[in-house]
């Protein structure tokens, strides 16, 4: 149980375009979903916390107009990278929890490459 | 500020040898600490948490508040233990991760 999926697993887009990444909890209802970004040779960085039906809470330094997060249902959250640039190329991981940060179930990640 | 430090990016041990992955943290309150593991081509998954004091796949980790450490240990490494290991600490409402240690167990 407690499976989280992400789609797509890999995406290549041109600079200036937008790309949407989906995160789904397959067999449980996720009250909270988290979006992380992994920079090369660095730690996972929390980008934002998303609660179903409310606006996402962004971490300091993360542009909310650039990284649009929608959590419209208890099983789906989306991250849209708007007007992507090569520096946005990264590995994006989502996680979901039924409550609190302790037990987080991670998706397999999405590799974004902006050319 | 919360911080998790994993000083070793790479660690190689021979099969059957003891292994210790180091994790140090800084946190102003009472920390909750975890170890996550990512096997090759698989998703990140929780390995163990300090509050449950359990042993998972032969791994244990003891929270040492005096040394602000939460090192992950296993007395006899197995080849299937080769993976990326992340130490993590809870903040107010999220997790902070260390940079990870890639463990390679040599047959």
PDB file of C-alpha atoms in Angstrom:
ATOM      1  CA  UNK A   1       0.000   0.000   0.000  1.00  0.00           C
ATOM      2  CA  UNK A   2       0.855   3.709   0.117  1.00  0.00           C
ATOM      3  CA  UNK A   3       2.053   4.103  -3.434  1.00  0.00           C
ATOM      4  CA  UNK A   4       2.758   7.474  -4.974  1.00  0.00           C
ATOM      5  CA  UNK A   5       3.183   7.866  -8.702  1.00  0.00           C
ATOM      6  CA  UNK A   6       4.575  10.688 -10.769  1.00  0.00           C
ATOM      7  CA  UNK A   7       4.042  11.451 -14.410  1.00  0.00           C
ATOM      8  CA  UNK A   8       5.986  11.881 -16.543  1.00  0.00           C
ATOM      9  CA  UNK A   9       9.132  10.183 -15.318  1.00  0.00           C
ATOM     10  CA  UNK A  10      11.220  12.170 -17.784  1.00  0.00           C
ATOM     11  CA  UNK A  11      10.450  15.282 -19.779  1.00  0.00           C
ATOM     12  CA  UNK A  12      12.463  17.419 -22.124  1.00  0.00           C
ATOM     13  CA  UNK A  13      11.146  20.831 -23.031  1.00  0.00           C
ATOM     14  CA  UNK A  14      12.365  23.913 -24.787  1.00  0.00           C
ATOM     15  CA  UNK A  15      13.307  27.044 -22.964  1.00  0.00           C
ATOM     16  CA  UNK A  16      10.316  29.323 -22.485  1.00  0.00           C
ATOM     17  CA  UNK A  17       7.698  26.604 -22.474  1.00  0.00           C
ATOM     18  CA  UNK A  18       5.768  25.287 -19.484  1.00  0.00           C
ATOM     19  CA  UNK A  19       5.664  21.749 -18.236  1.00  0.00           C
ATOM     20  CA  UNK A  20       3.286  20.045 -15.816  1.00  0.00           C
ATOM     21  CA  UNK A  21       4.248  17.229 -13.475  1.00  0.00           C
ATOM     22  CA  UNK A  22       1.573  15.122 -11.798  1.00  0.00           C
ATOM     23  CA  UNK A  23       1.807  13.439  -8.435  1.00  0.00           C
ATOM     24  CA  UNK A  24      -0.821  10.891  -7.463  1.00  0.00           C
ATOM     25  CA  UNK A  25      -1.449   8.862  -4.340  1.00  0.00           C
ATOM     26  CA  UNK A  26      -2.769   5.601  -5.735  1.00  0.00           C
ATOM     27  CA  UNK A  27      -4.285   3.844  -2.750  1.00  0.00           C
ATOM     28  CA  UNK A  28      -4.745   6.434  -0.062  1.00  0.00           C
ATOM     29  CA  UNK A  29      -5.987   9.959   0.357  1.00  0.00           C
ATOM     30  CA  UNK A  30      -3.192  12.419   0.835  1.00  0.00           C
ATOM     31  CA  UNK A  31      -4.145  15.427   2.884  1.00  0.00           C
ATOM     32  CA  UNK A  32      -0.735  16.914   2.300  1.00  0.00           C
ATOM     33  CA  UNK A  33       1.694  16.616  -0.570  1.00  0.00           C
ATOM     34  CA  UNK A  34       5.213  17.934  -0.712  1.00  0.00           C
ATOM     35  CA  UNK A  35       7.295  18.903  -3.686  1.00  0.00           C
ATOM     36  CA  UNK A  36      11.071  18.550  -3.561  1.00  0.00           C
ATOM     37  CA  UNK A  37      13.828  19.375  -5.944  1.00  0.00           C
ATOM     38  CA  UNK A  38      17.174  17.662  -6.027  1.00  0.00           C
ATOM     39  CA  UNK A  39      20.133  19.645  -7.242  1.00  0.00           C
ATOM     40  CA  UNK A  40      23.198  17.765  -8.457  1.00  0.00           C
ATOM     41  CA  UNK A  41      25.436  16.749  -5.564  1.00  0.00           C
ATOM     42  CA  UNK A  42      23.168  18.512  -3.124  1.00  0.00           C
ATOM     43  CA  UNK A  43      20.380  17.616  -0.781  1.00  0.00           C
ATOM     44  CA  UNK A  44      16.729  17.271  -1.535  1.00  0.00           C
ATOM     45  CA  UNK A  45      15.256  20.716  -1.149  1.00  0.00           C
ATOM     46  CA  UNK A  46      11.676  21.233  -0.107  1.00  0.00           C
ATOM     47  CA  UNK A  47       9.969  23.585  -2.519  1.00  0.00           C
ATOM     48  CA  UNK A  48       6.445  23.735  -1.206  1.00  0.00           C
ATOM     49  CA  UNK A  49       3.841  22.083   0.953  1.00  0.00           C
ATOM     50  CA  UNK A  50       0.453  21.542  -0.593  1.00  0.00           C
ATOM     51  CA  UNK A  51      -2.762  20.896   1.305  1.00  0.00           C
ATOM     52  CA  UNK A  52      -5.839  19.765  -0.557  1.00  0.00           C
ATOM     53  CA  UNK A  53      -8.156  22.620  -1.360  1.00  0.00           C
ATOM     54  CA  UNK A  54      -5.906  25.415  -0.194  1.00  0.00           C
ATOM     55  CA  UNK A  55      -2.999  27.408  -1.536  1.00  0.00           C
ATOM     56  CA  UNK A  56       0.426  25.868  -1.373  1.00  0.00           C
ATOM     57  CA  UNK A  57       2.964  27.128   1.124  1.00  0.00           C
ATOM     58  CA  UNK A  58       6.245  27.890  -0.583  1.00  0.00           C
ATOM     59  CA  UNK A  59       9.664  27.763   1.008  1.00  0.00           C
ATOM     60  CA  UNK A  60      11.792  30.839   1.072  1.00  0.00           C
ATOM     61  CA  UNK A  61      13.486  31.464  -2.229  1.00  0.00           C
ATOM     62  CA  UNK A  62      11.020  29.443  -4.296  1.00  0.00           C
ATOM     63  CA  UNK A  63       9.118  31.551  -6.830  1.00  0.00           C
ATOM     64  CA  UNK A  64       5.449  30.727  -6.529  1.00  0.00           C
ATOM     65  CA  UNK A  65       4.631  32.325  -9.872  1.00  0.00           C
ATOM     66  CA  UNK A  66       7.165  30.134 -11.569  1.00  0.00           C
ATOM     67  CA  UNK A  67       6.371  26.884  -9.811  1.00  0.00           C
ATOM     68  CA  UNK A  68       2.604  26.633  -9.776  1.00  0.00           C
ATOM     69  CA  UNK A  69       1.206  23.999  -7.475  1.00  0.00           C
ATOM     70  CA  UNK A  70      -2.344  22.774  -7.537  1.00  0.00           C
ATOM     71  CA  UNK A  71      -3.795  20.232  -5.125  1.00  0.00           C
ATOM     72  CA  UNK A  72      -7.333  19.918  -6.377  1.00  0.00           C
ATOM     73  CA  UNK A  73      -8.133  16.528  -4.893  1.00  0.00           C
ATOM     74  CA  UNK A  74      -6.948  14.229  -2.139  1.00  0.00           C
ATOM     75  CA  UNK A  75      -5.122  12.059  -4.633  1.00  0.00           C
ATOM     76  CA  UNK A  76      -3.619  14.520  -7.086  1.00  0.00           C
ATOM     77  CA  UNK A  77      -1.211  17.405  -6.933  1.00  0.00           C
ATOM     78  CA  UNK A  78       0.407  19.064  -9.925  1.00  0.00           C
ATOM     79  CA  UNK A  79       3.533  21.146 -10.269  1.00  0.00           C
ATOM     80  CA  UNK A  80       3.754  23.381 -13.323  1.00  0.00           C
ATOM     81  CA  UNK A  81       7.097  24.890 -14.185  1.00  0.00           C
ATOM     82  CA  UNK A  82       6.226  28.000 -16.157  1.00  0.00           C
ATOM     83  CA  UNK A  83       8.511  29.585 -18.725  1.00  0.00           C
ATOM     84  CA  UNK A  84      11.140  26.985 -18.032  1.00  0.00           C
ATOM     85  CA  UNK A  85      14.827  27.792 -18.361  1.00  0.00           C
ATOM     86  CA  UNK A  86      17.852  25.509 -18.450  1.00  0.00           C
ATOM     87  CA  UNK A  87      18.580  26.259 -14.794  1.00  0.00           C
ATOM     88  CA  UNK A  88      15.234  24.654 -13.940  1.00  0.00           C
ATOM     89  CA  UNK A  89      16.577  21.341 -15.164  1.00  0.00           C
ATOM     90  CA  UNK A  90      16.498  19.097 -12.161  1.00  0.00           C
ATOM     91  CA  UNK A  91      14.991  16.072 -10.514  1.00  0.00           C
ATOM     92  CA  UNK A  92      11.605  16.825  -8.980  1.00  0.00           C
ATOM     93  CA  UNK A  93      10.178  14.496  -6.348  1.00  0.00           C
ATOM     94  CA  UNK A  94       6.810  14.593  -4.680  1.00  0.00           C
ATOM     95  CA  UNK A  95       5.726  12.922  -1.510  1.00  0.00           C
ATOM     96  CA  UNK A  96       2.377  12.438   0.138  1.00  0.00           C
ATOM     97  CA  UNK A  97       1.167  11.930   3.647  1.00  0.00           C
ATOM     98  CA  UNK A  98      -2.123  11.300   5.335  1.00  0.00           C
ATOM     99  CA  UNK A  99      -1.185  13.636   8.125  1.00  0.00           C
ATOM    100  CA  UNK A 100       1.941  15.296   9.453  1.00  0.00           C
ATOM    101  CA  UNK A 101       5.431  15.065   8.023  1.00  0.00           C
ATOM    102  CA  UNK A 102       6.507  11.856   9.665  1.00  0.00           C
ATOM    103  CA  UNK A 103       5.356   9.179   7.310  1.00  0.00           C
ATOM    104  CA  UNK A 104       5.924  10.444   3.831  1.00  0.00           C
ATOM    105  CA  UNK A 105       5.530   8.276   0.775  1.00  0.00           C
ATOM    106  CA  UNK A 106       7.710   9.355  -2.084  1.00  0.00           C
ATOM    107  CA  UNK A 107       7.081   9.268  -5.778  1.00  0.00           C
ATOM    108  CA  UNK A 108       9.748   7.983  -8.132  1.00  0.00           C
ATOM    109  CA  UNK A 109      10.653  11.477  -9.301  1.00  0.00           C
ATOM    110  CA  UNK A 110      10.565  13.347 -12.598  1.00  0.00           C
ATOM    111  CA  UNK A 111      13.688  14.309 -14.480  1.00  0.00           C
ATOM    112  CA  UNK A 112      13.168  17.658 -16.202  1.00  0.00           C
ATOM    113  CA  UNK A 113      15.593  18.784 -18.855  1.00  0.00           C
ATOM    114  CA  UNK A 114      15.170  22.225 -20.359  1.00  0.00           C
ATOM    115  CA  UNK A 115      17.058  22.787 -23.607  1.00  0.00           C
TER     116      UNK A 115
ATOM    117  CA  UNK B   1      18.270  26.682  11.779  1.00  0.00           C
ATOM    118  CA  UNK B   2      17.768  23.054  10.947  1.00  0.00           C
ATOM    119  CA  UNK B   3      20.600  21.307   9.241  1.00  0.00           C
ATOM    120  CA  UNK B   4      21.468  17.725   8.477  1.00  0.00           C
ATOM    121  CA  UNK B   5      25.031  16.804   7.597  1.00  0.00           C
ATOM    122  CA  UNK B   6      26.174  13.580   6.042  1.00  0.00           C
ATOM    123  CA  UNK B   7      29.941  13.951   5.732  1.00  0.00           C
ATOM    124  CA  UNK B   8      30.519  10.983   3.446  1.00  0.00           C
ATOM    125  CA  UNK B   9      29.249  11.193  -0.102  1.00  0.00           C
ATOM    126  CA  UNK B  10      30.594   7.767  -0.967  1.00  0.00           C
ATOM    127  CA  UNK B  11      31.218   4.766   1.249  1.00  0.00           C
ATOM    128  CA  UNK B  12      32.441   1.351   0.169  1.00  0.00           C
ATOM    129  CA  UNK B  13      32.655  -1.699   2.384  1.00  0.00           C
ATOM    130  CA  UNK B  14      33.185  -5.380   1.772  1.00  0.00           C
ATOM    131  CA  UNK B  15      30.354  -7.835   2.174  1.00  0.00           C
ATOM    132  CA  UNK B  16      30.168  -9.037   5.745  1.00  0.00           C
ATOM    133  CA  UNK B  17      31.993  -6.009   7.123  1.00  0.00           C
ATOM    134  CA  UNK B  18      30.354  -3.572   9.529  1.00  0.00           C
ATOM    135  CA  UNK B  19      29.020  -0.372   8.076  1.00  0.00           C
ATOM    136  CA  UNK B  20      28.289   2.991   9.628  1.00  0.00           C
ATOM    137  CA  UNK B  21      26.771   5.913   7.775  1.00  0.00           C
ATOM    138  CA  UNK B  22      27.260   9.140   9.646  1.00  0.00           C
ATOM    139  CA  UNK B  23      24.643  11.793  10.214  1.00  0.00           C
ATOM    140  CA  UNK B  24      24.925  14.910  12.333  1.00  0.00           C
ATOM    141  CA  UNK B  25      22.230  17.479  12.821  1.00  0.00           C
ATOM    142  CA  UNK B  26      21.506  20.862  14.279  1.00  0.00           C
ATOM    143  CA  UNK B  27      18.087  21.710  15.578  1.00  0.00           C
ATOM    144  CA  UNK B  28      16.864  24.056  18.255  1.00  0.00           C
ATOM    145  CA  UNK B  29      14.086  21.870  19.615  1.00  0.00           C
ATOM    146  CA  UNK B  30      13.531  18.158  20.104  1.00  0.00           C
ATOM    147  CA  UNK B  31      14.329  16.492  16.804  1.00  0.00           C
ATOM    148  CA  UNK B  32      12.631  13.662  15.048  1.00  0.00           C
ATOM    149  CA  UNK B  33      15.160  11.862  12.886  1.00  0.00           C
ATOM    150  CA  UNK B  34      14.823   9.394  10.071  1.00  0.00           C
ATOM    151  CA  UNK B  35      16.827   7.407   7.594  1.00  0.00           C
ATOM    152  CA  UNK B  36      15.543   7.079   4.044  1.00  0.00           C
ATOM    153  CA  UNK B  37      16.948   4.737   1.435  1.00  0.00           C
ATOM    154  CA  UNK B  38      16.835   4.777  -2.344  1.00  0.00           C
ATOM    155  CA  UNK B  39      17.779   1.577  -4.123  1.00  0.00           C
ATOM    156  CA  UNK B  40      18.854   1.719  -7.727  1.00  0.00           C
ATOM    157  CA  UNK B  41      15.974   2.809  -9.967  1.00  0.00           C
ATOM    158  CA  UNK B  42      13.517   2.733  -7.092  1.00  0.00           C
ATOM    159  CA  UNK B  43      11.734   5.421  -5.175  1.00  0.00           C
ATOM    160  CA  UNK B  44      12.863   6.899  -1.929  1.00  0.00           C
ATOM    161  CA  UNK B  45      11.486   4.980   1.040  1.00  0.00           C
ATOM    162  CA  UNK B  46      11.594   5.249   4.772  1.00  0.00           C
ATOM    163  CA  UNK B  47      14.121   2.907   6.360  1.00  0.00           C
ATOM    164  CA  UNK B  48      13.706   3.710  10.019  1.00  0.00           C
ATOM    165  CA  UNK B  49      12.864   6.435  12.500  1.00  0.00           C
ATOM    166  CA  UNK B  50      14.496   7.071  15.829  1.00  0.00           C
ATOM    167  CA  UNK B  51      11.298   7.152  17.866  1.00  0.00           C
ATOM    168  CA  UNK B  52      10.414   3.574  17.015  1.00  0.00           C
ATOM    169  CA  UNK B  53      13.831   2.211  18.057  1.00  0.00           C
ATOM    170  CA  UNK B  54      13.483  -0.604  15.591  1.00  0.00           C
ATOM    171  CA  UNK B  55      15.880  -2.580  13.450  1.00  0.00           C
ATOM    172  CA  UNK B  56      15.027  -2.729   9.778  1.00  0.00           C
ATOM    173  CA  UNK B  57      16.959  -5.016   7.442  1.00  0.00           C
ATOM    174  CA  UNK B  58      19.581  -5.306  10.157  1.00  0.00           C
ATOM    175  CA  UNK B  59      20.102  -1.552  10.359  1.00  0.00           C
ATOM    176  CA  UNK B  60      19.881   0.409  13.599  1.00  0.00           C
ATOM    177  CA  UNK B  61      20.352   4.047  14.440  1.00  0.00           C
ATOM    178  CA  UNK B  62      20.609   5.632  17.853  1.00  0.00           C
ATOM    179  CA  UNK B  63      19.914   9.253  18.503  1.00  0.00           C
ATOM    180  CA  UNK B  64      22.772  10.791  20.471  1.00  0.00           C
ATOM    181  CA  UNK B  65      21.630  14.193  21.622  1.00  0.00           C
ATOM    182  CA  UNK B  66      24.963  14.994  23.247  1.00  0.00           C
ATOM    183  CA  UNK B  67      26.819  14.523  19.986  1.00  0.00           C
ATOM    184  CA  UNK B  68      23.807  15.569  17.871  1.00  0.00           C
ATOM    185  CA  UNK B  69      24.255  12.454  15.786  1.00  0.00           C
ATOM    186  CA  UNK B  70      22.045   9.759  14.312  1.00  0.00           C
ATOM    187  CA  UNK B  71      24.454   7.352  12.687  1.00  0.00           C
ATOM    188  CA  UNK B  72      23.115   4.357  10.780  1.00  0.00           C
ATOM    189  CA  UNK B  73      24.808   1.046  11.532  1.00  0.00           C
ATOM    190  CA  UNK B  74      24.753  -2.533  10.401  1.00  0.00           C
ATOM    191  CA  UNK B  75      27.095  -5.202  11.748  1.00  0.00           C
ATOM    192  CA  UNK B  76      27.366  -7.238   8.550  1.00  0.00           C
ATOM    193  CA  UNK B  77      26.810  -5.502   5.220  1.00  0.00           C
ATOM    194  CA  UNK B  78      25.087  -7.327   2.388  1.00  0.00           C
ATOM    195  CA  UNK B  79      25.314  -6.658  -1.344  1.00  0.00           C
ATOM    196  CA  UNK B  80      21.648  -5.694  -1.436  1.00  0.00           C
ATOM    197  CA  UNK B  81      22.387  -2.874   0.977  1.00  0.00           C
ATOM    198  CA  UNK B  82      24.063  -0.960  -1.841  1.00  0.00           C
ATOM    199  CA  UNK B  83      21.937   2.169  -2.207  1.00  0.00           C
ATOM    200  CA  UNK B  84      21.694   5.872  -1.542  1.00  0.00           C
ATOM    201  CA  UNK B  85      20.952   6.703   2.086  1.00  0.00           C
ATOM    202  CA  UNK B  86      19.514   9.977   3.295  1.00  0.00           C
ATOM    203  CA  UNK B  87      19.331  11.164   6.861  1.00  0.00           C
ATOM    204  CA  UNK B  88      16.405  13.484   7.538  1.00  0.00           C
ATOM    205  CA  UNK B  89      15.113  15.655  10.347  1.00  0.00           C
ATOM    206  CA  UNK B  90      11.658  17.064  10.886  1.00  0.00           C
ATOM    207  CA  UNK B  91      11.157  20.775  11.138  1.00  0.00           C
ATOM    208  CA  UNK B  92       7.898  22.494  11.939  1.00  0.00           C
ATOM    209  CA  UNK B  93       5.970  20.783   9.203  1.00  0.00           C
ATOM    210  CA  UNK B  94       8.422  19.234   6.777  1.00  0.00           C
ATOM    211  CA  UNK B  95      11.550  17.199   6.452  1.00  0.00           C
ATOM    212  CA  UNK B  96      15.089  18.406   5.953  1.00  0.00           C
ATOM    213  CA  UNK B  97      17.397  16.032   4.182  1.00  0.00           C
ATOM    214  CA  UNK B  98      21.118  15.533   4.254  1.00  0.00           C
ATOM    215  CA  UNK B  99      23.033  15.322   0.997  1.00  0.00           C
ATOM    216  CA  UNK B 100      23.027  11.550   1.067  1.00  0.00           C
ATOM    217  CA  UNK B 101      25.658   8.828   1.194  1.00  0.00           C
ATOM    218  CA  UNK B 102      26.047   6.296  -1.573  1.00  0.00           C
ATOM    219  CA  UNK B 103      26.884   2.956  -0.027  1.00  0.00           C
ATOM    220  CA  UNK B 104      28.513   0.306  -2.160  1.00  0.00           C
ATOM    221  CA  UNK B 105      28.939  -3.165  -0.748  1.00  0.00           C
ATOM    222  CA  UNK B 106      31.716  -5.003  -2.534  1.00  0.00           C
ATOM    223  CA  UNK B 107      31.153  -8.749  -3.007  1.00  0.00           C
TER     224      UNK B 107
END
